[in-house]
PDB file of C-alpha atoms in Angstrom:
ATOM      1  CA  SER A   5     -14.198   0.374   4.418  1.00 71.00           C
ATOM      2  CA  ALA A   6     -13.560  -3.251   5.332  1.00 83.00           C
ATOM      3  CA  VAL A   7     -11.914  -4.224   8.599  1.00 91.00           C
ATOM      4  CA  ILE A   8      -8.912  -6.407   7.905  1.00 95.00           C
ATOM      5  CA  SER A   9      -6.888  -8.387  10.421  1.00 96.00           C
ATOM      6  CA  GLN A  10      -3.657 -10.277   9.986  1.00 97.00           C
ATOM      7  CA  LYS A  11      -1.985 -12.975  12.032  1.00 97.00           C
ATOM      8  CA  PRO A  12       0.682 -13.053  13.247  1.00 97.00           C
ATOM      9  CA  SER A  13       1.460  -9.373  13.676  1.00 96.00           C
ATOM     10  CA  ARG A  14       5.147 -10.192  13.847  1.00 96.00           C
ATOM     11  CA  ASP A  15       7.440 -13.182  13.929  1.00 97.00           C
ATOM     12  CA  ILE A  16      11.096 -14.068  14.065  1.00 97.00           C
ATOM     13  CA  CYS A  17      11.954 -17.195  12.101  1.00 97.00           C
ATOM     14  CA  GLN A  18      14.965 -19.293  11.334  1.00 97.00           C
ATOM     15  CA  ARG A  19      16.445 -19.639   7.886  1.00 97.00           C
ATOM     16  CA  GLY A  20      14.966 -22.529   5.910  1.00 97.00           C
ATOM     17  CA  THR A  21      11.639 -22.618   7.712  1.00 97.00           C
ATOM     18  CA  SER A  22       8.215 -21.500   6.448  1.00 98.00           C
ATOM     19  CA  LEU A  23       5.649 -19.089   7.869  1.00 98.00           C
ATOM     20  CA  THR A  24       1.974 -18.836   7.000  1.00 98.00           C
ATOM     21  CA  ILE A  25       0.330 -15.436   7.329  1.00 98.00           C
ATOM     22  CA  GLN A  26      -3.429 -15.212   7.667  1.00 98.00           C
ATOM     23  CA  CYS A  27      -5.662 -12.401   6.440  1.00 97.00           C
ATOM     24  CA  GLN A  28      -9.269 -12.108   7.594  1.00 97.00           C
ATOM     25  CA  VAL A  29     -11.819  -9.580   6.291  1.00 96.00           C
ATOM     26  CA  ASP A  30     -15.100  -8.681   7.973  1.00 94.00           C
ATOM     27  CA  SER A  31     -17.027  -8.674   4.697  1.00 92.00           C
ATOM     28  CA  GLN A  32     -17.039 -10.686   1.510  1.00 92.00           C
ATOM     29  CA  VAL A  33     -14.628  -9.441  -1.133  1.00 90.00           C
ATOM     30  CA  THR A  34     -13.804 -10.772  -4.553  1.00 87.00           C
ATOM     31  CA  MET A  35     -10.196  -9.768  -4.790  1.00 88.00           C
ATOM     32  CA  MET A  36      -7.484  -9.890  -2.163  1.00 93.00           C
ATOM     33  CA  PHE A  37      -3.913  -8.796  -2.666  1.00 94.00           C
ATOM     34  CA  TRP A  38      -0.627  -9.602  -0.989  1.00 97.00           C
ATOM     35  CA  TYR A  39       2.173  -7.028  -0.833  1.00 96.00           C
ATOM     36  CA  ARG A  40       5.680  -6.849   0.502  1.00 97.00           C
ATOM     37  CA  GLN A  41       7.036  -3.657   2.038  1.00 94.00           C
ATOM     38  CA  GLN A  42      10.771  -3.462   2.511  1.00 91.00           C
ATOM     39  CA  PRO A  43      12.514  -0.517   4.192  1.00 84.00           C
ATOM     40  CA  GLY A  44      13.034   2.372   1.822  1.00 81.00           C
ATOM     41  CA  GLN A  45      11.210   0.638  -0.998  1.00 85.00           C
ATOM     42  CA  SER A  46       7.785   0.876  -2.560  1.00 86.00           C
ATOM     43  CA  LEU A  47       5.048  -1.557  -1.688  1.00 92.00           C
ATOM     44  CA  THR A  48       5.497  -4.433  -4.085  1.00 93.00           C
ATOM     45  CA  LEU A  49       2.566  -6.575  -5.187  1.00 93.00           C
ATOM     46  CA  ILE A  50       3.291 -10.280  -4.738  1.00 96.00           C
ATOM     47  CA  ALA A  51       0.055 -11.741  -6.050  1.00 95.00           C
ATOM     48  CA  THR A  52      -3.660 -11.284  -6.498  1.00 93.00           C
ATOM     49  CA  ALA A  53      -5.953 -13.915  -5.011  1.00 93.00           C
ATOM     50  CA  ASN A  54      -9.491 -14.496  -6.233  1.00 88.00           C
ATOM     51  CA  GLN A  55     -11.708 -16.982  -4.500  1.00 83.00           C
ATOM     52  CA  GLY A  56     -12.015 -20.224  -6.414  1.00 81.00           C
ATOM     53  CA  SER A  57      -9.072 -19.715  -8.720  1.00 82.00           C
ATOM     54  CA  GLU A  58      -5.311 -19.877  -8.644  1.00 86.00           C
ATOM     55  CA  ALA A  59      -3.515 -16.777  -7.475  1.00 92.00           C
ATOM     56  CA  THR A  60      -1.903 -14.565 -10.100  1.00 92.00           C
ATOM     57  CA  TYR A  61       1.734 -13.806  -9.315  1.00 95.00           C
ATOM     58  CA  GLU A  62       3.693 -10.742 -10.325  1.00 92.00           C
ATOM     59  CA  SER A  63       7.037 -10.876 -12.023  1.00 91.00           C
ATOM     60  CA  GLY A  64       9.712 -12.017  -9.627  1.00 93.00           C
ATOM     61  CA  PHE A  65       7.372 -13.979  -7.360  1.00 96.00           C
ATOM     62  CA  VAL A  66       6.626 -17.679  -7.771  1.00 95.00           C
ATOM     63  CA  ILE A  67       4.070 -20.017  -6.289  1.00 95.00           C
ATOM     64  CA  ASP A  68       6.673 -22.402  -4.867  1.00 96.00           C
ATOM     65  CA  LYS A  69       8.115 -19.616  -2.745  1.00 97.00           C
ATOM     66  CA  PHE A  70       4.864 -17.807  -1.899  1.00 97.00           C
ATOM     67  CA  PRO A  71       1.947 -20.249  -2.036  1.00 96.00           C
ATOM     68  CA  ILE A  72      -1.405 -18.579  -1.476  1.00 96.00           C
ATOM     69  CA  SER A  73      -4.755 -20.014  -0.493  1.00 94.00           C
ATOM     70  CA  ARG A  74      -8.130 -18.345  -0.874  1.00 94.00           C
ATOM     71  CA  PRO A  75     -10.698 -20.792   0.462  1.00 92.00           C
ATOM     72  CA  ASN A  76     -13.574 -18.316   0.760  1.00 92.00           C
ATOM     73  CA  LEU A  77     -14.556 -14.683   0.244  1.00 92.00           C
ATOM     74  CA  THR A  78     -13.317 -13.462   3.625  1.00 94.00           C
ATOM     75  CA  PHE A  79     -10.013 -15.270   4.157  1.00 95.00           C
ATOM     76  CA  SER A  80      -6.623 -15.810   2.541  1.00 96.00           C
ATOM     77  CA  THR A  81      -3.213 -17.086   3.554  1.00 97.00           C
ATOM     78  CA  LEU A  82       0.269 -16.356   2.247  1.00 97.00           C
ATOM     79  CA  THR A  83       3.088 -18.762   3.032  1.00 98.00           C
ATOM     80  CA  VAL A  84       6.693 -17.634   2.847  1.00 98.00           C
ATOM     81  CA  SER A  85       8.606 -20.844   2.172  1.00 97.00           C
ATOM     82  CA  ASN A  86      12.213 -21.834   2.757  1.00 97.00           C
ATOM     83  CA  MET A  87      12.929 -18.436   4.217  1.00 97.00           C
ATOM     84  CA  SER A  88      16.189 -16.543   3.982  1.00 96.00           C
ATOM     85  CA  PRO A  89      17.199 -13.229   5.598  1.00 96.00           C
ATOM     86  CA  GLU A  90      16.253 -11.495   2.331  1.00 95.00           C
ATOM     87  CA  ASP A  91      12.616 -12.373   3.061  1.00 96.00           C
ATOM     88  CA  SER A  92      12.662 -10.134   6.129  1.00 96.00           C
ATOM     89  CA  SER A  93       9.977  -7.595   5.390  1.00 96.00           C
ATOM     90  CA  ILE A  94       6.487  -6.439   6.224  1.00 96.00           C
ATOM     91  CA  TYR A  95       3.809  -8.457   4.456  1.00 98.00           C
ATOM     92  CA  LEU A  96       0.466  -6.782   3.886  1.00 97.00           C
ATOM     93  CA  CYS A  97      -2.823  -8.023   2.606  1.00 97.00           C
ATOM     94  CA  SER A  98      -5.322  -5.689   1.027  1.00 94.00           C
ATOM     95  CA  VAL A  99      -8.814  -5.889  -0.433  1.00 92.00           C
ATOM     96  CA  GLU A 100     -10.559  -3.949  -3.131  1.00 85.00           C
ATOM     97  CA  GLY A 101     -12.938  -1.219  -2.056  1.00 77.00           C
ATOM     98  CA  PRO A 102     -16.692  -1.641  -2.269  1.00 72.00           C
ATOM     99  CA  SER A 103     -17.132   0.976  -4.956  1.00 68.00           C
ATOM    100  CA  SER A 104     -14.110   0.429  -7.127  1.00 64.00           C
ATOM    101  CA  TYR A 105     -11.216  -1.913  -7.477  1.00 59.00           C
ATOM    102  CA  ASN A 106      -9.145   1.216  -7.773  1.00 68.00           C
ATOM    103  CA  GLU A 107      -9.535   1.627  -4.052  1.00 78.00           C
ATOM    104  CA  GLN A 108      -7.640  -0.764  -1.860  1.00 86.00           C
ATOM    105  CA  PHE A 109      -7.752  -1.128   1.904  1.00 91.00           C
ATOM    106  CA  PHE A 110      -4.884  -2.641   3.816  1.00 94.00           C
ATOM    107  CA  GLY A 111      -4.470  -4.843   6.811  1.00 95.00           C
ATOM    108  CA  PRO A 112      -2.062  -3.923   9.631  1.00 95.00           C
ATOM    109  CA  GLY A 113       0.755  -6.030   8.228  1.00 96.00           C
ATOM    110  CA  THR A 114       2.954  -8.873   9.454  1.00 97.00           C
ATOM    111  CA  ARG A 115       6.504  -7.943  10.356  1.00 96.00           C
ATOM    112  CA  LEU A 116       8.784 -10.864   9.542  1.00 97.00           C
ATOM    113  CA  THR A 117      12.408 -11.172  10.579  1.00 97.00           C
ATOM    114  CA  VAL A 118      14.444 -14.109   9.292  1.00 97.00           C
ATOM    115  CA  LEU A 119      17.662 -14.931  11.125  1.00 96.00           C
TER     116      LEU A 119
ATOM    117  CA  GLN B  14      13.327   4.770 -14.381  1.00 67.00           C
ATOM    118  CA  LYS B  15      10.834   4.000 -11.654  1.00 75.00           C
ATOM    119  CA  GLU B  16       7.152   4.232 -12.499  1.00 88.00           C
ATOM    120  CA  VAL B  17       6.561   6.499  -9.508  1.00 93.00           C
ATOM    121  CA  GLU B  18       9.067   8.798  -7.826  1.00 93.00           C
ATOM    122  CA  GLN B  19       8.570  10.221  -4.361  1.00 94.00           C
ATOM    123  CA  ASP B  20      10.996  12.141  -2.205  1.00 87.00           C
ATOM    124  CA  PRO B  21      11.492  10.036   0.941  1.00 85.00           C
ATOM    125  CA  GLY B  22      12.201  13.047   3.149  1.00 86.00           C
ATOM    126  CA  PRO B  23      12.227  13.097   6.085  1.00 93.00           C
ATOM    127  CA  LEU B  24      10.148  16.245   6.279  1.00 95.00           C
ATOM    128  CA  SER B  25       9.828  18.091   9.567  1.00 97.00           C
ATOM    129  CA  VAL B  26       7.450  21.040  10.039  1.00 97.00           C
ATOM    130  CA  PRO B  27       6.072  23.048  12.969  1.00 97.00           C
ATOM    131  CA  GLU B  28       2.473  22.530  14.025  1.00 98.00           C
ATOM    132  CA  GLY B  29       0.085  24.657  11.971  1.00 97.00           C
ATOM    133  CA  ALA B  30       2.272  24.696   8.860  1.00 97.00           C
ATOM    134  CA  ILE B  31       1.049  23.860   5.379  1.00 97.00           C
ATOM    135  CA  VAL B  32       2.640  20.659   4.137  1.00 97.00           C
ATOM    136  CA  SER B  33       3.150  19.817   0.478  1.00 97.00           C
ATOM    137  CA  LEU B  34       3.892  16.241  -0.526  1.00 97.00           C
ATOM    138  CA  ASN B  35       4.584  15.337  -4.126  1.00 97.00           C
ATOM    139  CA  CYS B  36       5.020  12.465  -6.555  1.00 97.00           C
ATOM    140  CA  THR B  37       5.980  12.303 -10.191  1.00 97.00           C
ATOM    141  CA  TYR B  38       5.267   9.459 -12.543  1.00 96.00           C
ATOM    142  CA  SER B  39       6.290   8.299 -15.967  1.00 94.00           C
ATOM    143  CA  ASN B  40       3.255   6.440 -17.333  1.00 92.00           C
ATOM    144  CA  SER B  41       0.784   8.857 -18.900  1.00 91.00           C
ATOM    145  CA  ALA B  42      -1.875   6.125 -18.888  1.00 91.00           C
ATOM    146  CA  PHE B  43      -2.360   6.318 -15.121  1.00 92.00           C
ATOM    147  CA  GLN B  44      -5.894   7.511 -14.379  1.00 90.00           C
ATOM    148  CA  TYR B  45      -6.440   6.842 -10.681  1.00 91.00           C
ATOM    149  CA  PHE B  46      -4.365   8.550  -8.033  1.00 94.00           C
ATOM    150  CA  MET B  47      -4.360   7.774  -4.342  1.00 93.00           C
ATOM    151  CA  TRP B  48      -2.698   9.005  -1.191  1.00 96.00           C
ATOM    152  CA  TYR B  49      -2.203   6.692   1.758  1.00 96.00           C
ATOM    153  CA  ARG B  50      -1.107   7.529   5.290  1.00 96.00           C
ATOM    154  CA  GLN B  51       0.869   4.937   7.205  1.00 95.00           C
ATOM    155  CA  TYR B  52       1.563   5.262  10.889  1.00 95.00           C
ATOM    156  CA  SER B  53       4.500   3.403  12.349  1.00 90.00           C
ATOM    157  CA  ARG B  54       3.854  -0.335  12.590  1.00 87.00           C
ATOM    158  CA  LYS B  55       0.438   0.005  10.933  1.00 91.00           C
ATOM    159  CA  GLY B  56      -0.933  -0.738   7.479  1.00 93.00           C
ATOM    160  CA  PRO B  57      -1.476   2.053   4.920  1.00 94.00           C
ATOM    161  CA  GLU B  58      -4.765   3.928   5.322  1.00 93.00           C
ATOM    162  CA  LEU B  59      -6.489   5.394   2.258  1.00 91.00           C
ATOM    163  CA  LEU B  60      -6.657   9.194   2.595  1.00 93.00           C
ATOM    164  CA  MET B  61      -7.612  10.539  -0.791  1.00 91.00           C
ATOM    165  CA  TYR B  62      -8.685   9.020  -4.083  1.00 87.00           C
ATOM    166  CA  THR B  63      -8.800  11.056  -7.291  1.00 89.00           C
ATOM    167  CA  TYR B  64      -9.764  10.158 -10.806  1.00 85.00           C
ATOM    168  CA  SER B  65      -7.891  11.902 -13.637  1.00 83.00           C
ATOM    169  CA  SER B  66      -6.887  15.554 -13.316  1.00 83.00           C
ATOM    170  CA  GLY B  67      -8.066  18.222 -10.940  1.00 85.00           C
ATOM    171  CA  ASN B  68      -8.363  18.913  -7.255  1.00 91.00           C
ATOM    172  CA  LYS B  69     -10.165  17.141  -4.463  1.00 93.00           C
ATOM    173  CA  GLU B  70     -10.579  18.487  -0.973  1.00 95.00           C
ATOM    174  CA  ASP B  71     -11.434  16.651   2.232  1.00 94.00           C
ATOM    175  CA  GLY B  72     -11.156  18.671   5.410  1.00 96.00           C
ATOM    176  CA  ARG B  73      -7.561  19.768   5.858  1.00 97.00           C
ATOM    177  CA  PHE B  74      -6.373  17.640   2.946  1.00 97.00           C
ATOM    178  CA  THR B  75      -6.283  18.614  -0.722  1.00 97.00           C
ATOM    179  CA  ALA B  76      -5.139  16.320  -3.510  1.00 96.00           C
ATOM    180  CA  GLN B  77      -4.068  17.765  -6.844  1.00 96.00           C
ATOM    181  CA  VAL B  78      -3.378  15.939 -10.073  1.00 95.00           C
ATOM    182  CA  ASP B  79      -1.621  17.552 -13.018  1.00 94.00           C
ATOM    183  CA  LYS B  80      -1.591  14.950 -15.759  1.00 92.00           C
ATOM    184  CA  SER B  81       0.138  17.239 -18.245  1.00 92.00           C
ATOM    185  CA  SER B  82       3.145  17.401 -15.923  1.00 93.00           C
ATOM    186  CA  LYS B  83       2.691  13.857 -14.555  1.00 94.00           C
ATOM    187  CA  TYR B  84       2.739  15.337 -11.083  1.00 94.00           C
ATOM    188  CA  ILE B  85       0.490  14.840  -8.074  1.00 96.00           C
ATOM    189  CA  SER B  86       0.441  16.629  -4.761  1.00 97.00           C
ATOM    190  CA  LEU B  87      -1.114  16.311  -1.336  1.00 97.00           C
ATOM    191  CA  PHE B  88      -1.497  19.452   0.744  1.00 97.00           C
ATOM    192  CA  ILE B  89      -2.143  19.346   4.470  1.00 98.00           C
ATOM    193  CA  ARG B  90      -3.378  22.581   6.008  1.00 97.00           C
ATOM    194  CA  ASP B  91      -3.001  23.443   9.696  1.00 98.00           C
ATOM    195  CA  SER B  92      -0.818  20.389  10.218  1.00 98.00           C
ATOM    196  CA  GLN B  93      -1.122  18.594  13.539  1.00 98.00           C
ATOM    197  CA  PRO B  94       1.247  16.292  15.443  1.00 97.00           C
ATOM    198  CA  SER B  95      -1.220  13.490  14.682  1.00 97.00           C
ATOM    199  CA  ASP B  96      -0.387  13.956  10.983  1.00 97.00           C
ATOM    200  CA  SER B  97       3.106  12.617  11.689  1.00 97.00           C
ATOM    201  CA  ALA B  98       3.307   9.511   9.514  1.00 96.00           C
ATOM    202  CA  THR B  99       4.627   8.238   6.220  1.00 95.00           C
ATOM    203  CA  TYR B 100       2.587   9.319   3.202  1.00 97.00           C
ATOM    204  CA  LEU B 101       2.488   7.048   0.168  1.00 96.00           C
ATOM    205  CA  CYS B 102       1.258   8.008  -3.256  1.00 96.00           C
ATOM    206  CA  ALA B 103      -0.190   5.329  -5.500  1.00 94.00           C
ATOM    207  CA  MET B 104      -1.637   5.213  -8.961  1.00 92.00           C
ATOM    208  CA  SER B 105      -3.270   2.752 -11.280  1.00 90.00           C
ATOM    209  CA  LEU B 106      -4.306   2.245 -14.868  1.00 86.00           C
ATOM    210  CA  PRO B 107      -7.900   2.456 -16.153  1.00 81.00           C
ATOM    211  CA  THR B 108      -8.048  -1.301 -16.432  1.00 75.00           C
ATOM    212  CA  GLY B 109      -6.644  -3.775 -13.985  1.00 63.00           C
ATOM    213  CA  ASN B 110      -6.047  -3.373 -10.314  1.00 69.00           C
ATOM    214  CA  GLN B 111      -2.290  -3.176 -10.026  1.00 80.00           C
ATOM    215  CA  PHE B 112      -1.183  -0.237  -7.939  1.00 87.00           C
ATOM    216  CA  TYR B 113       2.132   1.519  -8.417  1.00 91.00           C
ATOM    217  CA  PHE B 114       3.380   2.988  -5.176  1.00 93.00           C
ATOM    218  CA  GLY B 115       5.900   5.642  -4.317  1.00 94.00           C
ATOM    219  CA  THR B 116       8.445   4.873  -1.635  1.00 93.00           C
ATOM    220  CA  GLY B 117       6.717   7.169   0.844  1.00 94.00           C
ATOM    221  CA  THR B 118       7.586  10.496   2.491  1.00 96.00           C
ATOM    222  CA  SER B 119       8.154  10.533   6.231  1.00 95.00           C
ATOM    223  CA  LEU B 120       6.518  13.567   7.868  1.00 97.00           C
ATOM    224  CA  THR B 121       6.981  14.812  11.416  1.00 97.00           C
ATOM    225  CA  VAL B 122       4.855  17.674  12.749  1.00 98.00           C
ATOM    226  CA  ILE B 123       6.531  19.268  15.743  1.00 97.00           C
ATOM    227  CA  PRO B 124       4.239  20.640  18.476  1.00 96.00           C
TER     228      PRO B 124
END
């Protein structure tokens, strides 16, 4: 499986500011995914990011709030914009497995607290 | 109704016990079924991956899928304290790559 790293691992931010989360993979992958994990809730897919195209957002998530970049096959960023306390969550990136897109491998997550 | 239902627990068992973790789902079109293990402050780690119905075994772990009942299970034999984690079930459709996750079951194995 791919080795995935995320930066920062955690952050505490003020309301109204923005935070950019980085996801780095040790191998080239076509599809990268961004999830949110809130306490007591299922992992929720924010968007799918393919290199060279615009990210595809799930219902309830918009590009203005969660802009995503995918400049190459090993890297992606997710920005959480104009943050509010409701954005406090763990943000995870994942990549498809080498044998099937029905396997996904996750990074360690970024724990975000918004005051 | 949620797509995937999972009892959040917490579940606490003595070391050596057999653990049964379960999920139910509503969409009969799901074909791929996964179990993830997530340690505290870590990302989910893929444990088992099953296509359609049947059983799959990997060491102390057995995954079962019963599509007629829309029910999947993960069994852990000879549980160890290192198995203490949150276990997430996930499933997906034949086409597309969207995963539907359960909320996770918190497991503690007591030495």
